[in-house]
Coordinates of C-alpha atoms and ligand atoms in Angstrom, one line a residue:
M158 CA 99.3 117.9 73.7
Q159 CA 101.1 115.5 76.1
V160 CA 99.8 114.1 79.3
V161 CA 102.6 113.0 81.7
L162 CA 101.8 111.0 84.8
L163 CA 104.5 110.9 87.5
D164 CA 104.2 108.4 90.4
K165 CA 106.8 107.0 92.8
H166 CA 105.2 103.6 92.4
N167 CA 104.5 101.9 89.1
Y168 CA 101.2 100.5 90.4
H169 CA 97.8 101.6 91.6
N170 CA 97.1 100.4 95.2
F171 CA 93.5 99.6 96.2
Q172 CA 93.8 100.8 99.8
P173 CA 90.5 99.6 101.2
L174 CA 91.7 96.0 101.0
L175 CA 95.1 96.5 102.6
Y176 CA 93.9 95.1 105.8
Q177 CA 93.1 91.8 104.0
V178 CA 96.8 91.7 102.9
S179 CA 97.9 92.3 106.5
T180 CA 95.8 89.5 107.8
G181 CA 96.6 86.9 105.1
G182 CA 93.2 87.0 103.3
L183 CA 94.6 88.3 100.0
E184 CA 97.9 88.3 98.2
P185 CA 99.3 91.8 97.7
D186 CA 99.4 91.4 93.9
S187 CA 95.6 91.1 93.8
I188 CA 95.0 94.6 95.1
A189 CA 97.6 96.3 92.9
Y190 CA 97.6 97.1 89.2
P191 CA 100.2 98.5 86.8
I192 CA 99.7 102.1 86.0
R193 CA 101.1 101.6 82.5
K194 CA 98.4 98.9 81.8
V195 CA 95.5 101.1 83.0
L196 CA 96.4 103.9 80.6
Q197 CA 98.0 102.0 77.7
G198 CA 96.7 102.8 74.2
Y199 CA 96.5 106.6 74.7
P200 CA 98.9 108.0 72.1
N201 CA 99.6 111.2 74.0
F202 CA 100.0 109.6 77.4
Y203 CA 103.4 109.1 79.1
F204 CA 104.2 107.6 82.4
R205 CA 107.5 108.2 84.4
L206 CA 108.4 106.3 87.6
A207 CA 109.5 109.4 89.6
K208 CA 109.3 110.9 93.0
V209 CA 108.3 114.5 92.9
M210 CA 110.6 116.6 95.2
T211 CA 109.7 120.2 94.6
I212 CA 107.4 122.3 92.4
D213 CA 108.7 125.6 91.1
T214 CA 105.6 127.5 90.3
A215 CA 107.4 130.6 88.9
S216 CA 109.4 128.7 86.3
R217 CA 106.6 126.0 85.8
K218 CA 108.9 123.1 86.6
V219 CA 108.4 119.9 88.5
K220 CA 111.7 118.7 90.1
T221 CA 111.9 115.0 90.6
N222 CA 114.5 112.4 91.4
I223 CA 114.9 111.7 87.7
G224 CA 115.2 115.3 86.6
E225 CA 113.0 118.3 85.8
I226 CA 109.8 118.4 83.8
N227 CA 108.2 121.6 82.4
F228 CA 104.5 122.0 82.6
D229 CA 101.7 124.2 81.2
Y230 CA 99.1 122.7 83.5
L231 CA 99.9 120.8 86.7
V232 CA 97.5 118.5 88.7
V233 CA 98.6 117.5 92.2
A234 CA 97.0 114.2 93.4
A235 CA 99.7 112.9 95.7
G236 CA 97.2 111.5 98.3
S237 CA 97.8 111.2 102.0
E238 CA 100.2 109.5 104.4
T239 CA 99.9 108.4 108.1
N240 CA 99.8 111.2 110.6
F241 CA 101.6 110.4 113.8
F242 CA 100.9 113.9 115.2
G243 CA 104.6 114.4 115.9
N244 CA 104.9 111.3 118.2
E245 CA 108.3 110.0 117.1
N246 CA 108.1 106.9 119.4
I247 CA 104.9 105.7 117.9
E248 CA 106.2 106.4 114.4
A249 CA 109.4 104.4 115.0
K250 CA 107.9 101.5 117.0
G251 CA 104.3 101.3 115.8
M252 CA 103.0 99.9 112.5
A253 CA 101.2 101.9 109.8
M254 CA 99.0 100.4 107.1
K255 CA 98.9 102.8 104.2
T256 CA 101.0 101.0 101.6
I257 CA 101.5 97.5 100.4
P258 CA 105.0 97.1 101.9
Q259 CA 103.6 98.4 105.2
S260 CA 100.8 95.8 105.1
L261 CA 103.3 93.0 104.3
N262 CA 105.4 94.2 107.3
L263 CA 102.3 93.9 109.5
R264 CA 101.5 90.5 108.1
S265 CA 105.0 89.2 108.9
L266 CA 105.0 90.8 112.4
I267 CA 101.7 89.2 113.4
L268 CA 102.9 85.8 112.3
E269 CA 106.4 86.2 113.8
N270 CA 104.8 87.2 117.1
F271 CA 102.9 83.9 117.3
E272 CA 106.0 81.9 116.3
Q273 CA 108.0 83.8 119.1
A274 CA 105.1 83.2 121.6
L275 CA 105.6 79.5 121.1
L276 CA 109.2 79.7 122.1
T277 CA 109.1 81.7 125.3
D278 CA 108.3 80.2 128.6
D279 CA 107.7 83.7 130.1
L280 CA 104.0 84.0 130.3
H281 CA 104.2 87.8 130.6
E282 CA 106.2 88.0 127.4
R283 CA 103.9 85.5 125.6
D284 CA 100.8 87.6 126.5
A285 CA 102.5 90.8 125.2
L286 CA 103.3 89.0 121.9
M287 CA 99.6 88.0 121.5
N288 CA 98.2 91.3 122.6
F289 CA 97.3 93.5 119.6
V290 CA 96.6 97.2 120.0
I291 CA 94.9 99.1 117.1
V292 CA 94.7 102.8 117.6
G293 CA 91.9 104.5 115.6
G294 CA 88.2 103.4 115.4
G295 CA 87.7 104.5 111.8
P296 CA 87.0 102.0 109.0
T297 CA 90.7 100.9 108.8
G298 CA 90.9 100.1 112.6
V299 CA 87.5 98.5 112.7
E300 CA 88.1 96.3 109.7
L301 CA 91.6 95.2 110.9
A302 CA 90.3 94.4 114.4
G303 CA 87.4 92.3 113.0
A304 CA 89.8 90.4 110.7
L305 CA 92.3 89.7 113.6
A306 CA 89.4 88.5 115.8
E307 CA 88.4 86.1 113.1
I308 CA 91.9 84.8 112.8
K309 CA 92.0 84.3 116.5
K310 CA 88.8 82.3 116.5
G311 CA 89.1 80.2 113.3
I312 CA 92.8 79.9 112.4
L313 CA 95.1 80.2 115.4
P314 CA 93.8 77.2 117.4
K315 CA 94.5 75.0 114.3
D316 CA 97.8 76.5 113.4
Y317 CA 99.1 76.7 117.0
P318 CA 97.6 73.7 118.8
D319 CA 100.5 73.9 121.3
L320 CA 99.8 77.5 122.2
D321 CA 97.0 78.8 124.4
T322 CA 95.7 81.3 121.7
R323 CA 92.6 82.0 123.8
R324 CA 94.9 84.5 125.7
A325 CA 95.3 86.5 122.5
Q326 CA 93.7 90.0 122.9
I327 CA 92.6 92.4 120.2
N328 CA 92.2 95.9 121.5
L329 CA 90.6 98.7 119.5
I330 CA 91.2 102.2 120.9
Q331 CA 89.1 105.1 119.9
S332 CA 89.7 108.6 121.3
G333 CA 86.1 109.7 120.7
E334 CA 82.9 108.4 122.2
R335 CA 82.0 106.2 119.2
I336 CA 83.7 104.1 116.6
L337 CA 83.1 104.9 112.9
P338 CA 82.5 108.5 113.8
A339 CA 82.0 109.5 110.1
M340 CA 79.1 107.1 109.8
S341 CA 75.6 107.2 111.4
G342 CA 75.1 106.4 115.1
Q343 CA 73.2 103.3 114.1
A344 CA 76.2 102.0 112.0
S345 CA 78.6 102.8 114.9
R346 CA 76.5 101.0 117.5
K347 CA 76.0 97.9 115.3
A348 CA 79.7 97.8 114.4
E349 CA 80.6 97.9 118.1
Q350 CA 78.2 95.1 118.8
F351 CA 79.7 93.0 115.9
L352 CA 83.2 93.6 117.2
E353 CA 82.3 92.7 120.8
R354 CA 80.6 89.5 119.5
L355 CA 83.9 88.6 117.9
G356 CA 85.7 89.2 121.1
V357 CA 87.4 92.5 120.3
N358 CA 87.9 94.8 123.3
V359 CA 86.6 98.2 122.2
W360 CA 88.0 101.1 124.3
K361 CA 86.4 104.5 123.8
N362 CA 87.3 108.0 125.1
I363 CA 90.9 106.9 125.5
R364 CA 93.8 108.6 123.8
V365 CA 97.1 106.8 123.2
N366 CA 100.0 109.0 124.3
D367 CA 103.1 106.9 123.8
Y368 CA 104.6 103.5 122.9
D369 CA 108.1 102.3 123.7
G370 CA 107.8 99.1 121.6
N371 CA 106.3 97.1 124.6
K372 CA 104.1 99.3 126.6
V373 CA 101.2 101.5 125.3
T374 CA 100.4 104.4 127.6
T375 CA 97.2 106.4 127.4
N376 CA 95.8 109.6 128.9
T377 CA 94.1 107.4 131.5
E378 CA 95.2 104.8 134.0
T379 CA 94.8 102.1 131.4
S380 CA 97.9 100.9 129.7
F381 CA 98.7 97.9 127.5
E382 CA 101.7 95.6 127.2
S383 CA 101.9 94.8 123.6
A384 CA 104.4 93.8 121.0
T385 CA 102.2 95.2 118.2
L386 CA 100.7 98.7 118.0
V387 CA 98.9 99.5 114.7
W388 CA 98.4 103.2 114.2
A389 CA 95.2 103.9 112.2
A390 CA 94.4 107.1 114.0
G391 CA 95.1 109.8 111.4
V392 CA 96.2 110.8 107.9
Q393 CA 97.6 114.0 106.5
A394 CA 98.0 115.1 102.9
V395 CA 101.4 114.4 101.4
G396 CA 103.3 117.7 101.6
I397 CA 105.1 118.9 98.5
K398 CA 107.8 121.6 98.6
G399 CA 107.0 124.7 96.7
L400 CA 103.3 124.5 97.4
D401 CA 103.5 125.7 101.0
A402 CA 102.5 129.3 100.7
K403 CA 100.3 130.5 103.7
E404 CA 97.2 131.1 101.6
V405 CA 97.4 127.6 100.0
L406 CA 98.4 125.4 102.9
C407 CA 95.6 124.2 105.3
R408 CA 95.4 122.0 108.3
G409 CA 97.0 118.5 107.7
N410 CA 99.0 119.8 104.7
R411 CA 95.9 119.9 102.4
L412 CA 96.0 122.5 99.6
R413 CA 93.2 125.1 99.4
V414 CA 91.5 125.0 96.1
N415 CA 88.5 126.7 94.5
Q416 CA 85.4 124.9 93.0
F417 CA 87.4 124.3 89.8
H418 CA 90.3 122.6 91.8
Q419 CA 92.6 125.6 91.1
L420 CA 95.1 126.3 93.9
E421 CA 94.5 129.6 95.6
G422 CA 96.3 132.2 93.4
F423 CA 97.0 130.0 90.4
K424 CA 95.1 129.4 87.1
N425 CA 97.2 126.5 85.9
I426 CA 97.9 124.5 89.1
F427 CA 95.1 122.1 90.3
A428 CA 94.8 119.7 93.3
I429 CA 92.4 116.8 93.7
G430 CA 91.8 113.9 96.0
D431 CA 93.1 113.6 99.6
V432 CA 95.5 116.4 99.0
A433 CA 92.9 119.0 98.1
Q434 CA 90.7 121.1 100.4
M435 CA 87.7 122.6 98.7
E436 CA 85.7 124.4 101.3
T437 CA 82.0 124.6 100.5
E438 CA 78.9 125.3 102.6
D439 CA 78.2 121.5 103.0
F440 CA 81.9 120.7 103.6
P441 CA 83.5 123.7 105.4
H442 CA 86.7 121.7 106.1
G443 CA 86.9 120.1 102.6
H444 CA 85.5 116.8 101.3
P445 CA 86.2 113.6 103.2
M446 CA 89.6 112.0 102.4
M447 CA 88.0 109.0 100.7
A448 CA 87.9 107.4 97.4
Q449 CA 84.6 108.8 96.1
P450 CA 85.5 112.5 96.3
A451 CA 88.9 111.7 94.7
I452 CA 87.3 109.8 91.8
Q453 CA 84.6 112.4 91.2
Q454 CA 87.1 115.2 91.4
G455 CA 89.4 113.5 88.9
R456 CA 86.5 113.1 86.4
N457 CA 85.4 116.7 86.8
L458 CA 88.9 118.1 86.4
G459 CA 89.6 115.8 83.4
D460 CA 86.5 117.3 81.6
N461 CA 87.3 120.8 82.7
L462 CA 90.9 120.6 81.3
V463 CA 89.5 119.6 77.9
R464 CA 87.0 122.5 78.2
L465 CA 89.8 124.9 79.1
I466 CA 91.9 123.9 76.2
D467 CA 88.8 124.2 73.9
G468 CA 88.3 127.7 75.2
K469 CA 85.0 126.7 77.0
P470 CA 84.1 127.7 80.6
M471 CA 84.8 125.2 83.3
K472 CA 82.1 123.5 85.3
P473 CA 82.2 123.8 89.1
F474 CA 82.7 120.6 91.1
V475 CA 79.6 119.4 93.0
Y476 CA 80.2 116.3 95.2
K477 CA 77.5 113.6 95.1
D478 CA 77.7 111.6 98.4
K479 CA 77.0 108.0 97.6
G480 CA 77.3 106.8 101.2
S481 CA 79.9 104.9 103.2
M482 CA 80.4 101.4 104.5
A483 CA 82.7 99.2 106.6
T484 CA 82.9 95.5 107.1
I485 CA 83.6 93.9 110.5
G486 CA 83.9 90.3 109.4
R487 CA 82.1 87.4 107.9
N488 CA 78.4 88.3 107.3
K489 CA 78.9 91.5 109.2
A490 CA 79.0 94.9 107.6
V491 CA 77.4 98.3 108.1
V492 CA 76.2 100.5 105.1
D493 CA 75.0 104.1 105.2
L494 CA 73.5 105.1 101.9
P495 CA 72.0 108.6 101.5
K496 CA 68.4 107.3 101.9
F497 CA 68.9 103.9 103.5
R498 CA 70.9 102.3 106.3
F499 CA 71.4 98.6 106.9
Q500 CA 73.7 96.2 108.6
G501 CA 74.4 92.5 108.7
V502 CA 74.5 89.9 106.0
F503 CA 73.0 91.9 103.2
A504 CA 75.3 94.9 104.0
W505 CA 78.2 92.5 103.8
F506 CA 77.2 91.3 100.3
V507 CA 76.8 95.0 99.2
W508 CA 80.3 95.7 100.7
M509 CA 81.8 92.9 98.7
F510 CA 80.1 93.8 95.5
V511 CA 81.1 97.5 95.7
H512 CA 84.8 96.6 96.5
L513 CA 85.0 94.1 93.6
Y514 CA 83.4 96.7 91.3
F515 CA 86.0 99.4 92.2
L516 CA 89.0 97.1 92.2
I517 CA 91.1 97.7 89.1
G518 CA 91.7 94.9 86.6
F519 CA 89.6 91.9 85.5
R520 CA 92.2 89.4 86.8
N521 CA 92.3 91.1 90.2
R522 CA 88.5 90.9 90.5
V523 CA 88.5 87.2 89.6
V524 CA 91.3 86.4 92.0
V525 CA 89.8 88.4 94.9
F526 CA 86.4 86.9 94.3
I527 CA 87.7 83.3 94.2
N528 CA 89.8 84.0 97.4
W529 CA 86.7 85.3 99.2
V530 CA 84.6 82.4 98.2
Y531 CA 87.3 80.0 99.2
N532 CA 87.9 81.7 102.5
Y533 CA 84.2 81.8 103.2
I534 CA 83.7 78.1 102.5
R535 CA 86.9 77.0 104.3
F536 CA 86.9 79.6 107.1
D537 CA 90.5 80.2 106.0
R538 CA 93.1 82.8 105.0
E539 CA 95.9 81.0 103.3
A540 CA 98.3 83.9 102.6
R541 CA 99.7 83.8 106.1
L542 CA 103.2 83.7 104.9
I543 CA 106.4 85.3 106.3
I544 CA 107.9 86.0 102.9
R545 CA 109.8 89.1 103.9
P546 CA 110.6 88.9 107.7
Y547 CA 110.0 92.1 109.6
K548 CA 112.6 93.2 112.1
K549 CA 110.8 95.2 114.8
Q550 CA 112.9 97.6 116.9
N551 CA 111.9 96.0 120.2
Q552 CA 115.1 94.2 121.1
G553 CA 115.1 93.4 124.8
L554 CA 111.3 93.0 125.0
K555 CA 111.8 90.3 127.6
N556 CA 114.2 92.5 129.7
Q557 CA 111.9 95.5 129.6
L558 CA 108.8 93.4 130.5
K559 CA 110.8 91.9 133.4
K560 CA 111.8 95.3 134.6
G561 CA 108.2 96.6 134.5
S562 CA 106.7 93.6 136.3
Ligands
FAD690 C1 93.9 101.3 104.8 C2 93.0 102.3 104.0 C3 91.7 101.9 103.8 C4 90.8 102.8 103.1 N1 89.5 102.4 102.9 C5 88.7 103.2 102.2 C6 87.3 102.9 102.0 O1 86.9 101.8 102.4 N2 86.6 103.7 101.3 C7 87.0 104.9 100.8 O2 86.3 105.6 100.1 N3 88.3 105.3 101.0 C8 89.1 104.5 101.7 N4 90.4 104.9 101.9 C9 90.9 106.2 101.5 C10 91.1 106.2 100.0 O3 92.0 105.1 99.6 C11 91.8 107.5 99.6 O4 90.9 108.6 100.0 C12 92.0 107.6 98.1 O5 92.9 106.6 97.7 C13 92.6 109.0 97.7 O6 92.9 109.1 96.4 P1 94.1 110.0 95.9 O7 94.1 109.9 94.4 O8 93.9 111.4 96.5 O9 95.4 109.4 96.5 P2 96.1 108.0 96.4 O10 95.1 107.0 96.0 O11 96.8 107.8 97.7 O12 97.2 108.2 95.3 C14 98.3 109.0 95.5 C15 99.4 108.6 94.5 O13 100.4 109.6 94.6 C16 101.7 108.9 94.6 N5 102.6 109.9 95.3 C17 102.6 110.4 96.5 N6 103.6 111.2 96.7 C18 104.4 111.2 95.6 C19 105.5 111.9 95.2 N7 106.2 112.8 96.0 N8 106.0 111.7 94.0 C20 105.4 110.8 93.1 N9 104.3 110.2 93.4 C21 103.7 110.4 94.7 C22 101.5 107.7 95.4 O14 102.4 106.7 95.0 C23 100.1 107.3 94.9 O15 100.1 106.4 93.8 C24 91.3 104.0 102.6 C25 92.7 104.4 102.8 C26 93.5 103.5 103.5 C27 94.9 103.9 103.8

């Protein structure tokens, strides 16, 4: 028996901490881990760095950029990507934060904006460079907004003493009536209070319609002039050619599976994680696109594949909801466990412990822990480096702002 893992990256990326890379709190290397190292030592395991292009279900072949691979059993776990809901302007001019390169782009852009703000004597342009718009009030948007607010308060005045950084604005825009909509009302309210205390402008019931690189327009009278729009308002499953039959494909590219993760109509093709939609009584639209369902599904399917090969019956998947959490900043987090809810300092320690526990690699845990202790004591984030400058497509910012004013 051979187990072949194909991935277009040679590393595992711990997505919950991407916002800390974007805001200079952590180095990217500390939240990534080589796939070969995770699985080394298994004699029948093979890794190939390859991008999957098409799956030919009839001939049982996976077509990749490095050639074709035959399979007896196939597991699709390709995860998700940013969903711009067809808005090409936002996709081209806005920033996403789903991968390490994207987080590094955002880190560079934030820092470049402040460097540029120092150079312009046009107040209008300066404000736009220091005006940040984050679209999406889920955990990603909330965590990023909180981190930016802390940078504004603790770091910018020291780094840019010759710039009036009090004018910097962090706007979090949520289309619904509360932020963190997947969490309890108590967690949403507390998170909003935490953000407001940090000086974040929380806008609710507003939908962003468009962005031309300078101006963010919404479905209301409110608009924002901003050189940075971060889109954290949606994800969709990674679509893979060949797995797009009507009975399989659901909303947001997810693949309909039964309780054994088998794709509708197939006995030997499985899907797990963000890409899979297992409709149950408790989760009629599939499980949440989060780490716990993905981890639990991976474990269940691993056991089931061994059982299948041994000729034993497979065990149906049952999701155990262990709760959810989000951090807003220093000493500020919200935690919803199945039986308890709490917010504040203790929640923040729980958040840190859980994230350290799930981070892959002993070295990464040590590095992240030391960074967090250092940042806590020193009120600092020292990875604010423009290593790989980011060129935003907003040439003529000054001209456009002038025209609009
Ligand atoms: C910014 C951010 C913050 C998050 N925070 C949290 C959180 O706090 N808590 C939580 O529970 N969840 C969080 N999530 C969601 C969580 O990370 C995902 O639900 C989880 O990673 C899904 O696991 P997966 O195995 O399905 O996909 P992934 O972990 O995304 O893995 C998919 C893999 O497939 C590879 N791949 C994709 N397409 C191809 C292709 N065509 N060919 C080859 N390889 C391919 C990718 O390189 C990747 O390695 C967050 C996500 C983001 C983006």
